[in-house]
Amino acid sequence: MTFLASLRKELMELARTKRLLILAVVLLFFGMTSPLMAKVTPQLLSSIPGAEAIASIIPEPTILDAIGQYVKNVNQFGVLLALLLTMGMVAAEKDKGTAAMMLSKPLPRGGFLLAKFTAMSLVFLGCLVLAGLGAYYYTVVLFGAPDAAAWISMNLLLWVNMLVFVALTLFFSVLVRSQAAAAGLSVGVILVFSLISISPVVAQYLPDRLVAWSVALFVGGIEPAWPALWVSLGLIAASLAAAWLIFRRQEI
Amino acid sequence: MSIRTQDLRKVYGTVKALDGLTLQVEPGTVFGFLGPNGAGKSTTIRLLTGLAHPTSGKAWVAGEDITRLERVTSRIGYLPEEPAFYTWMTPREFLDHVGRVFGIPVGLRSARTKELLEKVGLGSVAKRRIGGFSRGMRQRLGLAQALMNQPDVLLLDEPVSALDPAGRKEMLELIRALRGQCTVFMSTHILADVERVCDSVGIIDHGRLMVEAPQQELMDRYTLPAFELECDNGAEAAFQSWGQALRSLPWVTAVALDGRTARVTVNDVEAARQSLLAEVVRCGLPLRRYEVVTPSLEDVFLKIVGQEG
């Protein structure tokens, strides 16, 4: 009951404060424009005086270029927005005093956190559905129909990758009182992941491998990145559990 | 007892915010929790609401141990010193949200929301965003949300400190009207507010409870009758010497001199009535004002926290 009340409030807040709109517009924009950019980039290059030679060596764009553009753009901006939209979810409530106001009521702290994560998960899922539909439409029009099942799987893998950063930032938002510090710590995790991904052995376990896997779904003969998926789901669960363990004893 | 604490301590690093607080609050009363800034009033309330954890000691609110947080929080209402809200909500939406958290059924929730908004004078702005509210309006909405679950114990942290005189009067009236309906535990450093609405008083200083008693008992126990005299301009020097000489009289307990004013605390009112003015006349002092001072809670407070001039 209290979880549903909190979830309702979180969804209302995301809608009323325009965060949902920003996420939907950004992801939909990149969803729709990525296939278009893949298609017109060689034509744009050939129209630049002096760049004809470069344009002539660029191969004719394919459906894989459209998918690659979509995955790269939507993932980059999705992760960035995951950090920006989550960084204040707990830190700002503690700082402003709304957390004290609400947690002095029969609202379990675990429910308070879980409602925030669930709301972000639903919002990211909804916006990815929107972006995916937009991108699918333009890909069909410009390149032909991609495999629908692979398209859905691709978006689900991107969703899981984004949720890793939602969960991590939520954890940092519990840990520190400043929104900027919470986002900064998440950026630190991204940098650490980038550094350790130099090792191919380690890279296969990192969430970023999900992004590569999502493109590979359209190319035959590439191994699925199950270890990365399990590690990502584990990171989400561990971040939420750690956030709860700290938050339940934290003084507000 | 509605509230009971036993040797409650809270230490932040080297600072003892609470140093063995033991107090009891009777059900249905309005309890004024008085103390200077930094005395430990807000810390006590934060411990009772579960927002902070005691270093040691025990406490019970509405008969429930404060470590059983869910049981406690469902039976209390809490108004922080600076209540914070989701500013994108309207007051109606906020109270509805609070009602949902308490699991109040929809029909009752809606009726209670309307009733409380009217009660605190926010009925006409029920659909306006809280973001545009003044501090006084937020304070009143804070009281409404604290009453949403019809609490057994209402914890108010400096509930009127942000209000103008009219708002303060209204808020104190609302608090006074709650007597008998629930136990009100009100922290404040404004003595006049306590005098106006509280049945019992606890005075805290440096994290320790200095005294706890019904208000009248406290006055009887700690205040001595006093007289205040004020001389005319130009007679200050003679007035000061007269005041100092007065200290040697057997019925005088203390004389506090401040410019043209003298406050004479006595141990025998009748002797003072007969002799004080006669002394003034004998010395030929031009007097502007003479009055028997009604003992106030301020006198008790200053006496107890050791700041009396």
GROMACS .gro file of C-alpha atoms in nm, chain A residues 6 23 31 36 74 81 121 133 141 147 159-160 174 178 186 202 204 216 232 246:
model
   20
    6SER     CA    1   0.519   0.621  -0.312
   23LEU     CA    2   1.373   1.184  -2.137
   31GLY     CA    3   1.557   0.709  -3.206
   36LEU     CA    4   1.810   0.900  -4.094
   74VAL     CA    5   2.034   0.621  -2.734
   81LEU     CA    6   2.001   1.106  -1.831
  121SER     CA    7   1.263   0.165  -1.451
  133LEU     CA    8   0.921   0.242  -3.225
  141VAL     CA    9   1.123   0.308  -4.441
  147ASP     CA   10   1.408  -0.870  -3.716
  159TRP     CA   11   1.734  -0.081  -2.076
  160VAL     CA   12   1.928  -0.310  -1.841
  174VAL     CA   13   2.173   0.764  -0.046
  178SER     CA   14   2.491   1.637  -0.255
  186SER     CA   15   2.859   0.743  -1.091
  202VAL     CA   16   3.729  -0.831  -1.771
  204GLN     CA   17   3.315  -0.956  -2.112
  216ALA     CA   18   2.549  -0.818  -3.247
  232SER     CA   19   2.464  -0.614  -1.468
  246ILE     CA   20   2.271   0.213   0.458
   0.00000   0.00000   0.00000
